[in-house]
Coordinates of C-alpha atoms and ligand atoms in Angstrom, one line a residue:
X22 CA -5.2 -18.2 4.6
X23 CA -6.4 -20.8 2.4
X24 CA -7.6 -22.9 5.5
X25 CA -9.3 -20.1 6.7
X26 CA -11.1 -19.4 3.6
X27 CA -12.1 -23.4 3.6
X28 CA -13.7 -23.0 7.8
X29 CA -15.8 -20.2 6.3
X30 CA -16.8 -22.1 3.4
X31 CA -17.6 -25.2 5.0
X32 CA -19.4 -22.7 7.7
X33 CA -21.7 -21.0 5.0
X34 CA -22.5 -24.2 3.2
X35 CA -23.5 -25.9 7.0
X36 CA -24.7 -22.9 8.6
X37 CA -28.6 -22.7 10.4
X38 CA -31.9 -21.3 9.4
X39 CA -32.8 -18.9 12.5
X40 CA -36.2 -17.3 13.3
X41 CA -33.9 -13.5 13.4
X42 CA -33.0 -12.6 9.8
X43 CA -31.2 -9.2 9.5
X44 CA -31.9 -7.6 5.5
X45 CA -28.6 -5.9 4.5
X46 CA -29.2 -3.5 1.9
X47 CA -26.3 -1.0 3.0
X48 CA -25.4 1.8 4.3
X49 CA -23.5 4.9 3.9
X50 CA -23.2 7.7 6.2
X51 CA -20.6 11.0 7.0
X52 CA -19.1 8.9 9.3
X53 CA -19.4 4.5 8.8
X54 CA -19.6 2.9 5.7
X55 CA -21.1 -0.2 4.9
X56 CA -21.3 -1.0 1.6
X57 CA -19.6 -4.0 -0.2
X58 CA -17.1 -4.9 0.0
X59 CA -17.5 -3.2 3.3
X60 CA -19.4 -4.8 6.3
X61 CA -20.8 -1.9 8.4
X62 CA -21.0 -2.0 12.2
X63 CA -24.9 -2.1 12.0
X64 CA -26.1 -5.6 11.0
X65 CA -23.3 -6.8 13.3
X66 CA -24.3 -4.8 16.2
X67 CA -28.3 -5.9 15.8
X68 CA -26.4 -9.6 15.3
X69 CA -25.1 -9.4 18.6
X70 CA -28.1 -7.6 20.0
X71 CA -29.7 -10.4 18.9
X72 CA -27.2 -13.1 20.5
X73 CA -25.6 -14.2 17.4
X74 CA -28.3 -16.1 16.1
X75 CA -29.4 -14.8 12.9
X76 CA -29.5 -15.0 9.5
X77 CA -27.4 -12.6 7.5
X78 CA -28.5 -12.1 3.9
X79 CA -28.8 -9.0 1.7
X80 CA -30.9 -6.9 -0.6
X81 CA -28.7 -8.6 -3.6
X82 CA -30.2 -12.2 -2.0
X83 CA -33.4 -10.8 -2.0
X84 CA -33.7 -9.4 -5.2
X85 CA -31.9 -12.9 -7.0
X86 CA -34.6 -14.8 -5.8
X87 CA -37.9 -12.6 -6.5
X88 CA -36.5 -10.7 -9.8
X89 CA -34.1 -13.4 -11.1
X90 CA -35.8 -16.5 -9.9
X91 CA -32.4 -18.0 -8.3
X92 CA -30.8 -17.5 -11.8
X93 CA -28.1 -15.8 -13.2
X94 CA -27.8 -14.8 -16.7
X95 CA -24.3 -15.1 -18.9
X96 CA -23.9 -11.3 -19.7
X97 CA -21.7 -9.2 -20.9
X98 CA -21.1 -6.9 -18.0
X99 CA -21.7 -7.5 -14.6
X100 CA -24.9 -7.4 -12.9
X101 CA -24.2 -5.3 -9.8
X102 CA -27.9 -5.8 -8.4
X103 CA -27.1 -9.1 -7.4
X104 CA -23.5 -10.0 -6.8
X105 CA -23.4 -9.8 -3.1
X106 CA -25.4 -13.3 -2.5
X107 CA -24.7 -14.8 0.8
X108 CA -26.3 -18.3 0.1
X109 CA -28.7 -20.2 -2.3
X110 CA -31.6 -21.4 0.1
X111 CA -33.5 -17.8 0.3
X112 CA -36.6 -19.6 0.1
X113 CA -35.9 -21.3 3.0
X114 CA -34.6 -18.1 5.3
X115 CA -37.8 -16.3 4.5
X116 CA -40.3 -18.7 5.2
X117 CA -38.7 -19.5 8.6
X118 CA -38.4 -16.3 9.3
X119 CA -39.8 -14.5 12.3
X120 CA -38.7 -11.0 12.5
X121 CA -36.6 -9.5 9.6
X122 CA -34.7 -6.6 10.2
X123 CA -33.9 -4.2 7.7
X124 CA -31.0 -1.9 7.8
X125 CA -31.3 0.7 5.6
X126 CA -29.8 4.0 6.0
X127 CA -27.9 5.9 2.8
X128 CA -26.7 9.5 3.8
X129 CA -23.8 10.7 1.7
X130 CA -24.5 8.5 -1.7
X131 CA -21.3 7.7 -3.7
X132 CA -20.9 5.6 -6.8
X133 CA -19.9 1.9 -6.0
X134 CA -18.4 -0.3 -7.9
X135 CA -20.0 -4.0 -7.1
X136 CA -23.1 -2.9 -5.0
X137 CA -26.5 -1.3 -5.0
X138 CA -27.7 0.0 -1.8
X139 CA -31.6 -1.1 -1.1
X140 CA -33.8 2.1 -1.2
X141 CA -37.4 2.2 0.7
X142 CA -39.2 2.4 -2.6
X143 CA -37.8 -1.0 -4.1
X144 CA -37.8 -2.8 -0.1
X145 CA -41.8 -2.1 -0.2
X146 CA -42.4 -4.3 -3.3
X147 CA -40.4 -7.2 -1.5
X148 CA -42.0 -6.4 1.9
X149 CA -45.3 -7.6 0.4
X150 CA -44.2 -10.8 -0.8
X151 CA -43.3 -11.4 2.9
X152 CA -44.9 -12.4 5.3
X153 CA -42.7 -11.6 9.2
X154 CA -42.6 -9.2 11.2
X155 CA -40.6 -6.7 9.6
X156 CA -38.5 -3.7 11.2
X157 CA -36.8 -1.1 9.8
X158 CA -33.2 -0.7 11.6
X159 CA -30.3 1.8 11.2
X160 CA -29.3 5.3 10.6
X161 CA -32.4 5.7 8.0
X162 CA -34.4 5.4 11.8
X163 CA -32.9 9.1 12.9
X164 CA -31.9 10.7 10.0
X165 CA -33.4 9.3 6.9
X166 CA -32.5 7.6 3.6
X167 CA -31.6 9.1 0.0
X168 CA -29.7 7.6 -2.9
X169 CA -29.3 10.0 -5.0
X170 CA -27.5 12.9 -3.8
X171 CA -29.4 16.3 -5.1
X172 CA -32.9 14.6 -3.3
X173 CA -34.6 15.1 0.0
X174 CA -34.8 12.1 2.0
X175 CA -37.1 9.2 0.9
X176 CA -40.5 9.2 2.3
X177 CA -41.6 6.2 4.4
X178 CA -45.0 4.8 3.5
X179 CA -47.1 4.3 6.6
X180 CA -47.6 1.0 7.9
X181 CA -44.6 -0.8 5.8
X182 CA -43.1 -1.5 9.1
X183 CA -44.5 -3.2 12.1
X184 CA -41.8 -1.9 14.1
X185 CA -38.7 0.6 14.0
X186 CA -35.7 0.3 16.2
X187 CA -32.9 3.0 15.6
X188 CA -29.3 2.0 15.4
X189 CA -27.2 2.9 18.7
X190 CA -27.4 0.6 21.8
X191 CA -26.9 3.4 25.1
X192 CA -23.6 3.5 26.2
X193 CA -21.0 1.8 25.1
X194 CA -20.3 -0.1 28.0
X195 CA -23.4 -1.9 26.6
X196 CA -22.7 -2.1 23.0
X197 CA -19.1 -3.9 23.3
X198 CA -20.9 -7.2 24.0
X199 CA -22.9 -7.2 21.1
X200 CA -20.0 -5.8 19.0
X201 CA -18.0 -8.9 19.7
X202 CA -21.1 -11.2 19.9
X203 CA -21.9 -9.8 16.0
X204 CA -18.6 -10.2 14.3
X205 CA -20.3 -14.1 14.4
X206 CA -21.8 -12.7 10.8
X207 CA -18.8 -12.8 9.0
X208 CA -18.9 -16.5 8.8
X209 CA -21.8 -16.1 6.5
X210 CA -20.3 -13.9 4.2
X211 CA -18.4 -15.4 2.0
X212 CA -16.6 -13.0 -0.3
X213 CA -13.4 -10.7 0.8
X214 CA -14.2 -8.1 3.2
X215 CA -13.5 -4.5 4.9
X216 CA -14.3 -4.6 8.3
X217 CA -15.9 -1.0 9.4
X218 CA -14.6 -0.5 12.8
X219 CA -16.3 2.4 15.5
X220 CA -13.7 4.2 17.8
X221 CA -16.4 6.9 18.6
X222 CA -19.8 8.7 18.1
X223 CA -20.9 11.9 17.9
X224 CA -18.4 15.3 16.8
X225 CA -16.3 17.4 18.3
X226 CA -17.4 20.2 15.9
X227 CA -20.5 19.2 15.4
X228 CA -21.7 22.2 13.3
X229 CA -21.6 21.4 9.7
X230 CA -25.7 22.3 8.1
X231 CA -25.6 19.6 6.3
X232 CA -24.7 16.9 8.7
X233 CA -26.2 14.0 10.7
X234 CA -23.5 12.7 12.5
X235 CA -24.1 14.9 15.5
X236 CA -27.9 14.3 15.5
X237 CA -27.4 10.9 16.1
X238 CA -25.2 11.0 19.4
X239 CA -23.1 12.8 22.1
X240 CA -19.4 12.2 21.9
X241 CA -18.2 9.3 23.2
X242 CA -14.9 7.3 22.5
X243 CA -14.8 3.2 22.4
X244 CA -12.3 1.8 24.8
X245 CA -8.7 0.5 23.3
X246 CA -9.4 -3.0 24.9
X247 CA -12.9 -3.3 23.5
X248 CA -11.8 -2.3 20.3
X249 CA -9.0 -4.5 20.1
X250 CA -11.1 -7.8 21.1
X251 CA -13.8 -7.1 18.9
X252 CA -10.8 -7.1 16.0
X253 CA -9.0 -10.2 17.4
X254 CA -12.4 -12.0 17.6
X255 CA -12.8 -10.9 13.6
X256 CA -9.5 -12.3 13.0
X257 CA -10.1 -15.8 14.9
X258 CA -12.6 -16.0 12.0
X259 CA -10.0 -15.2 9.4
X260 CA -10.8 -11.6 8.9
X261 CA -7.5 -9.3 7.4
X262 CA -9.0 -6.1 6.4
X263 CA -10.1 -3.6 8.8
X264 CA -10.5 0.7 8.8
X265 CA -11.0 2.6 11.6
X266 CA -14.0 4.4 9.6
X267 CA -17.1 5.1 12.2
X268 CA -15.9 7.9 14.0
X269 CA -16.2 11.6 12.7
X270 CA -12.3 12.2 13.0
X271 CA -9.7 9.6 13.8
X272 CA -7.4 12.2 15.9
X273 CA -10.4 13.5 17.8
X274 CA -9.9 10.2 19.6
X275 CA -10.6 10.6 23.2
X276 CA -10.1 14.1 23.6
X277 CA -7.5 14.7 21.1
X278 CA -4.6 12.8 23.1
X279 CA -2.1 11.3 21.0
X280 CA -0.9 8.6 23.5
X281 CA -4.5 7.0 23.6
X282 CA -4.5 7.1 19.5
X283 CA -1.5 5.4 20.1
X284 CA -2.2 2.7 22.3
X285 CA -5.4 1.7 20.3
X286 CA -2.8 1.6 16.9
X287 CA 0.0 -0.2 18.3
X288 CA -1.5 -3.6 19.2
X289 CA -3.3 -4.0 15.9
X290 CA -0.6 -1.9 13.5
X291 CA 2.4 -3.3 11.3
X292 CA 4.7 -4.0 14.4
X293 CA 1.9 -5.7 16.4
X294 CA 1.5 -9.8 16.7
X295 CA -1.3 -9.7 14.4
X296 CA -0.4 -9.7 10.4
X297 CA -3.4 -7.3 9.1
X298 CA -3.2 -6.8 5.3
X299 CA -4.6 -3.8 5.5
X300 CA -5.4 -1.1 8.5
X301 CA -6.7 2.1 7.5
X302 CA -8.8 5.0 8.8
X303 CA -11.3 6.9 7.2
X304 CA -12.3 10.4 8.7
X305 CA -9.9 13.6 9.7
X306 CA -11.2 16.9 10.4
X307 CA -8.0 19.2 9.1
X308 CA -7.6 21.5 12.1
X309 CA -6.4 18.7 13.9
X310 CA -3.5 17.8 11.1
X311 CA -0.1 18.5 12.6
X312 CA 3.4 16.3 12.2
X313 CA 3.1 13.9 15.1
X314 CA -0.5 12.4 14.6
X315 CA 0.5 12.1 11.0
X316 CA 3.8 10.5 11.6
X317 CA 1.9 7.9 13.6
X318 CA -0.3 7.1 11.3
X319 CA 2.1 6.1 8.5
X320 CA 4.1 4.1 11.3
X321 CA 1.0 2.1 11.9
X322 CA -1.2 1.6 9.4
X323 CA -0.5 -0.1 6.1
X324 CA -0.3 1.5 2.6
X325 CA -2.5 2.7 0.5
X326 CA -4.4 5.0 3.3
X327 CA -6.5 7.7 3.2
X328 CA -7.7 10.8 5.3
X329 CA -10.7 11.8 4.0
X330 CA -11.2 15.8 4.7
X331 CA -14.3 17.5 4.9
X332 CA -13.2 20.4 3.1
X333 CA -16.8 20.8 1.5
X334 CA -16.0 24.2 -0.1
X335 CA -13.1 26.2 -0.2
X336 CA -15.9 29.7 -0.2
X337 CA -15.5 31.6 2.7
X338 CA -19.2 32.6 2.7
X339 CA -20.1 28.9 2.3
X340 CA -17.8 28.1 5.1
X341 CA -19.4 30.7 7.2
X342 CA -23.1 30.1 6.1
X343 CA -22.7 26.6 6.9
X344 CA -20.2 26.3 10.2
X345 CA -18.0 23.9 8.1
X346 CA -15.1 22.7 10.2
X347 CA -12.2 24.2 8.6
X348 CA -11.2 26.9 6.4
X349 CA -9.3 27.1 3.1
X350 CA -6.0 27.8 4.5
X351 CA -6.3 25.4 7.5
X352 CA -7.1 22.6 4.9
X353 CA -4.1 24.0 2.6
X354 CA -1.7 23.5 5.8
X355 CA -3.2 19.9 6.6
X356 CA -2.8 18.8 2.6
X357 CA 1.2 20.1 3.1
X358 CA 1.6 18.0 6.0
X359 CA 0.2 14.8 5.5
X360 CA 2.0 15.1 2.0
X361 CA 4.8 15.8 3.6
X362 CA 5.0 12.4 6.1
X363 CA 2.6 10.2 3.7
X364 CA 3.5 10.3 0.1
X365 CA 6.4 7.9 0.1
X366 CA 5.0 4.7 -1.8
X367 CA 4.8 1.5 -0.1
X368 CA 4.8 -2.1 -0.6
X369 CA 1.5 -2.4 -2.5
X370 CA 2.3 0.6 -5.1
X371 CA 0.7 3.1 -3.2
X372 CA 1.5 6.2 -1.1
X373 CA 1.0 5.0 2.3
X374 CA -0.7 8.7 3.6
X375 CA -2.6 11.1 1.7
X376 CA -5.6 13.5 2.0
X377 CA -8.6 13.2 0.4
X378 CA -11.0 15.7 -0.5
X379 CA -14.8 16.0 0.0
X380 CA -16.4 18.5 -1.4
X381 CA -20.8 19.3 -1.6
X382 CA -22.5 21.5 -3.8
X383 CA -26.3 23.3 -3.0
X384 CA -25.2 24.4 0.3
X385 CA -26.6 27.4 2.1
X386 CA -25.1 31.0 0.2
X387 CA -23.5 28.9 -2.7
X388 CA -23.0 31.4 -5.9
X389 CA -21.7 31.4 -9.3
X390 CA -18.4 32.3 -8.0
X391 CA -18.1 29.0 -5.5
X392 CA -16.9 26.6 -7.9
X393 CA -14.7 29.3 -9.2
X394 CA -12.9 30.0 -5.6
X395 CA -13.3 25.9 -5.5
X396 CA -11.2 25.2 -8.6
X397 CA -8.5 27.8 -8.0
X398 CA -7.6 25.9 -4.5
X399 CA -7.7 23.0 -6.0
X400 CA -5.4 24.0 -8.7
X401 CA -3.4 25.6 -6.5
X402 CA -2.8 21.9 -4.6
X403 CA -1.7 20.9 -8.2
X404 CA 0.6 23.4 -9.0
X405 CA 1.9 23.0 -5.1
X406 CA 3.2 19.7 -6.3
X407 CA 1.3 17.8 -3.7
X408 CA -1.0 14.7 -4.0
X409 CA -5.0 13.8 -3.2
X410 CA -5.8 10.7 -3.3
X411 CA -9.6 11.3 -4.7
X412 CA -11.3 14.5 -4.8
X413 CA -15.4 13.2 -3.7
X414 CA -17.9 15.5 -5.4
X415 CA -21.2 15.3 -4.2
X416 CA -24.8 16.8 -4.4
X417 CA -26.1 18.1 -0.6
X418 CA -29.1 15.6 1.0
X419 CA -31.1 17.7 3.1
X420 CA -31.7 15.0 5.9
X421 CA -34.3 15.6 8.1
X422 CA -32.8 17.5 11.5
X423 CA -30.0 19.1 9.7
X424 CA -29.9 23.0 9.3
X425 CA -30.1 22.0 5.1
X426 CA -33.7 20.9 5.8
X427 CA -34.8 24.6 6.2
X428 CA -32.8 25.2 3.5
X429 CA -33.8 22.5 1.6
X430 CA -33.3 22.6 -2.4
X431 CA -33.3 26.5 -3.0
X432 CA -29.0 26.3 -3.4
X433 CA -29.2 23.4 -5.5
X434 CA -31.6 24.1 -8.2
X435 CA -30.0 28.1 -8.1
X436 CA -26.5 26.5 -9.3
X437 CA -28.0 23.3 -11.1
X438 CA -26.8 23.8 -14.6
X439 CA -23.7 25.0 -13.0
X440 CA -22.8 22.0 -11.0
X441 CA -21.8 19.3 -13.7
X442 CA -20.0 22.3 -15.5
X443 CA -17.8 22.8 -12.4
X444 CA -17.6 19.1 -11.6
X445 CA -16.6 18.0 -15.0
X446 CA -13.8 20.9 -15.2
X447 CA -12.1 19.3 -11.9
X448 CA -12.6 15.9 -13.4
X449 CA -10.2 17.1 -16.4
X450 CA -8.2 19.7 -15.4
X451 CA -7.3 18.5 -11.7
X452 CA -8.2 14.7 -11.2
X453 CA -6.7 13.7 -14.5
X454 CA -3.3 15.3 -14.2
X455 CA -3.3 14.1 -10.6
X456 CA -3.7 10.7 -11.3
X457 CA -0.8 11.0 -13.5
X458 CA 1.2 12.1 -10.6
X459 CA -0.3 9.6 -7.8
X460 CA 0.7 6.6 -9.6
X461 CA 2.5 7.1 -12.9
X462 CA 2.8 5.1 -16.1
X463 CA 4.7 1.9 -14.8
X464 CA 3.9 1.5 -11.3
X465 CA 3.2 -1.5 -10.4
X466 CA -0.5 -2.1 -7.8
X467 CA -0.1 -5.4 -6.2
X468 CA -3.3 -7.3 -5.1
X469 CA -6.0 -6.1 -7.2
X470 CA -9.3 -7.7 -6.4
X471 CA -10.8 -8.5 -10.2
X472 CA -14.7 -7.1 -9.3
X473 CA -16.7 -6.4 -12.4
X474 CA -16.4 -7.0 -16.2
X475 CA -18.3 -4.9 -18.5
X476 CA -18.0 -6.1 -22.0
X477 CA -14.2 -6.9 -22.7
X478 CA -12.9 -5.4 -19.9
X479 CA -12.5 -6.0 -16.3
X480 CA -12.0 -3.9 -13.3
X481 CA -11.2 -4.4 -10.0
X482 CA -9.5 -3.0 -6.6
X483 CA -7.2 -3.3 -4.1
X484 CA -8.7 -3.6 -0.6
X485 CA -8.5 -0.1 1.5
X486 CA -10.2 2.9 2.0
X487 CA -11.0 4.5 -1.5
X488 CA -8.9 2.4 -3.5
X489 CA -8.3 3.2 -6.9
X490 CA -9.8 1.1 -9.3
X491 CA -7.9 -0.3 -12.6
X492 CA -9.7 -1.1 -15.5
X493 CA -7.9 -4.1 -17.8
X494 CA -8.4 -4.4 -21.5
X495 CA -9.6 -8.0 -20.9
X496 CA -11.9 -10.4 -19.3
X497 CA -10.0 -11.5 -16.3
X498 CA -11.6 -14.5 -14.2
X499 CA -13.5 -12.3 -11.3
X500 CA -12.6 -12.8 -7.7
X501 CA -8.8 -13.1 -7.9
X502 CA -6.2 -11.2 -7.1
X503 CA -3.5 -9.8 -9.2
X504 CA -0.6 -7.8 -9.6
X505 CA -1.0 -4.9 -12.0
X506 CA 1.0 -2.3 -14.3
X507 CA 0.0 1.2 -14.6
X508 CA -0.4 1.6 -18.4
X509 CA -2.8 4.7 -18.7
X510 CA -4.7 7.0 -16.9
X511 CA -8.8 7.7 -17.1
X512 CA -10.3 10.6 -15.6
X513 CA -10.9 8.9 -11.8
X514 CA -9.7 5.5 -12.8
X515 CA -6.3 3.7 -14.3
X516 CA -5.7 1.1 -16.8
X517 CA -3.6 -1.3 -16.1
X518 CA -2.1 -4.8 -18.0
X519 CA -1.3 -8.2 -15.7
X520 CA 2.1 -8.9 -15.1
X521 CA 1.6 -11.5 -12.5
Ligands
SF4_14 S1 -16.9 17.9 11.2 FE1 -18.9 18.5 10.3 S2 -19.2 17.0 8.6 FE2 -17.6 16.1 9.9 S3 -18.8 14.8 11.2 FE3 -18.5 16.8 12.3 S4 -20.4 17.9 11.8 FE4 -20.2 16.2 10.3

């Protein structure tokens, strides 16, 4: 490891100035996540579309050097605007730069813990300091770009872009190429990383009001093999960390058949050659839950994963009014199952399976009783004795070309001074006493990634898909690992005390 960690050093330190410079400033969407520590599949793809030769920096780079003047200031808590800094020679990348790409595209904002996503409203001021060709690249191309959840999609001044180029590359008989061609980018990035991998575009379901993902593309599954090389070429360069995350639902995989899920899980999972520290998968649509995709799951992937269920209300009428994917019981018997095959802890201190729960308010026929009917299932999950790993609660986007548009804000401003009401009563009465359960006083989380300090304290992760983060009643040195005890619980977080 620590050899690998020295190639990629001496790579970043060495590496070329290219005419090709692709803009990071993040990405989020229903289904592909590429926000740090995650690298998305989008810079890498335009990478390879671009043969490799590029420069990879992001919108932390760009604001260090025009806001911060290439300095950093001692403070008390960490500035998350510009941790993610690829290099020091910004100067240098821009003037040489021809084209500059900028992937953009935020469609289900979250909260993150070490990163700001670029929006179009702060790119423009640094667009005008520049002086390429720029383009605007990725989902924010089809489907638009928001922030802040609660907020139609940001508006896109005219003539702030030469060019735009949206994000998917035909088939993917064409793509695979550049896929392997653009894990090259890795080499310049030099802190610990999730690698977002695609098994598949489009959705089976394909319904939901609220959702891009089927605007974008038709269903189509990756190939095992091309999966597979694009991960061993990620590894040659050191890479560990990988979630199978761009797809809508992991056991949709290629119609559904469980011996295909298997044969892309078995040459890259715990009993295969390569020694991942962590494999996980992101997406499950609930209907498709049942005791042998489960079971394959925990046999393959490493602790500490998630399925995250788009649940998005447990309201009949909202269900209806909205063609969600699954109804309130179907999710209830998904929850029991992946409980049932997933909640035994593993190595790392975690449960190796569990559900997760998304859930959006201002959706079409949303009424004071829907976070009613919400918080009785999800007390009822409590009182079932089962766990959630994280219950996401989010404000709707109306993207542009989703049935929300139409409906735009009407639900959302109805039930505003409802929604933090409900939120915060979840936050309390379910999350909290969940936590407790999930990982109890004592338990001991190995590998947590020390992130952020904000005044005396310091919090940090382990790597995975929605890993809980510890907060420590010190100022830990940042970027190093340690092994942590459980010593209280915060409403979505723990506290937690070294022990090695
Ligand atoms: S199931 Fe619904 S929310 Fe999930 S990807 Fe498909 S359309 Fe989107």
């Amino acid at each position: 490891m620590f050899l690998h960690m020295l190639i990629n050093y001496l790579l970043i330190v060495n590496f070329m100035v290219y005419e090709n410079t692709i803009l990071d400033c993040y990405t989020d969407e229903p289904a592909g996540l590429g926000v740090p520590p995650y690298l998305g599949v989008h810079p890498r793809y335009l990478a390879g579309y671009l043969n490799g030769e590029v420069n990879y920096i992001t919108i932390d780079d760009i604001r260090y050097y025009f806001d911060y003047k290439n300095k950093k200031k001692d403070t008390q808590k960490t500035n998350i605007k510009i941790y993610n800094l690829t290099r020091e020679n910004i100067k240098e990348v821009l003037e040489n730069t021809k084209n500059l790409y900028c992937v953009v595209g935020v469609q289900t904002p979250g909260k993150y813990l070490s990163a700001l996503p670029g929006t179009i409203k702060e790119l423009k001021k640094y667009l005008e300091k520049i002086k390429s060709k720029k383009i605007l690249y990725g989902p924010v191309v089809s489907t638009g770009t928001q922030l802040h959840g609660g907020r139609r999609a940001e508006f896109i001044p005219e003539g702030m872009f030469d060019d735009m180029m949206p994000e998917v590359f035909g088939s993917y008989n064409e793509l695979n190429q550049f896929a392997v061609k653009g894990a090259e980018i890795a080499k310049q990035i030099p802190w610990p990383k999730m690698i977002e991998i695609e098994t598949g575009r489009g959705c089976i379901m394909g319904k939901c009001s609220f959702c891009t993902e089927p605007l974008k593309a038709k269903v189509e599954w990756r190939e095992q093999k091309d999966i597979h090389e694009e991960i061993n070429k990620f590894y040659e360069f050191g890479e560990r960390n990988f979630r199978l995350g761009k797809q809508a639902c992991i056991f949709s995989y290629k119609n559904m058949d469980i011996k295909e899920l298997e044969n892309l899980l078995k040459p890259i999972g715990r009993e295969s050659k390569l020694k991942l520290n962590c494999l996980h998968i992101d997406n499950v649509i609930p209907s498709l839950v049942n005791e042998e995709r489960v079971k394959l799951l925990v046999k393959h992937c490493t602790e500490g994963n998630v399925a995250a269920f788009g649940v998005e209300s447990f309201d009949m009428d909202v269900v209806k009014q909205n063609t969600l994917n699954t109804s309130p019981e179907i999710a209830m018997k998904a929850i029991r199952i992946v409980n049932k095959f997933g909640s035994k802890r593993g190595q790392n201190g975690m449960p190796y399976f569990l559900p997760g729960i998304n859930m959006v308010y201002g959706l079409k026929g949303e009424s004071k009783k829907t976070g009613e009917i919400n918080f009785e299932y999800l007390k009822k999950i409590l009182d079932e004795g089962l766990l959630l790993r994280r219950i996401n609660i989010r404000q709707v986007t109306p993207m542009p070309g989703t049935k929300m548009e139409e409906v735009g804000m009407k639900f959302m401003k109805k039930n505003k001074s409802q929604y933090w009401k409900w939120r915060n009563k979840v936050r309390k009465e379910i999350d909290f006493e969940m936590l407790k359960r999930l990982v109890p006083k004592g338990t001991i989380l190995k590998d947590v990634y020390m992130e952020i300090h904000d005044g005396n304290h310091s919090f940090g992760r382990q790597i995975g898909s929605y890993p809980l983060i510890v907060g420590v009643n010190e100022r830990l040195e940042l970027g190093k690992h340690y092994n942590l005890e459980v010593v209280g619980h915060m409403l979505r977080s723990v506290t937690g005390r070294v022990v090695s």
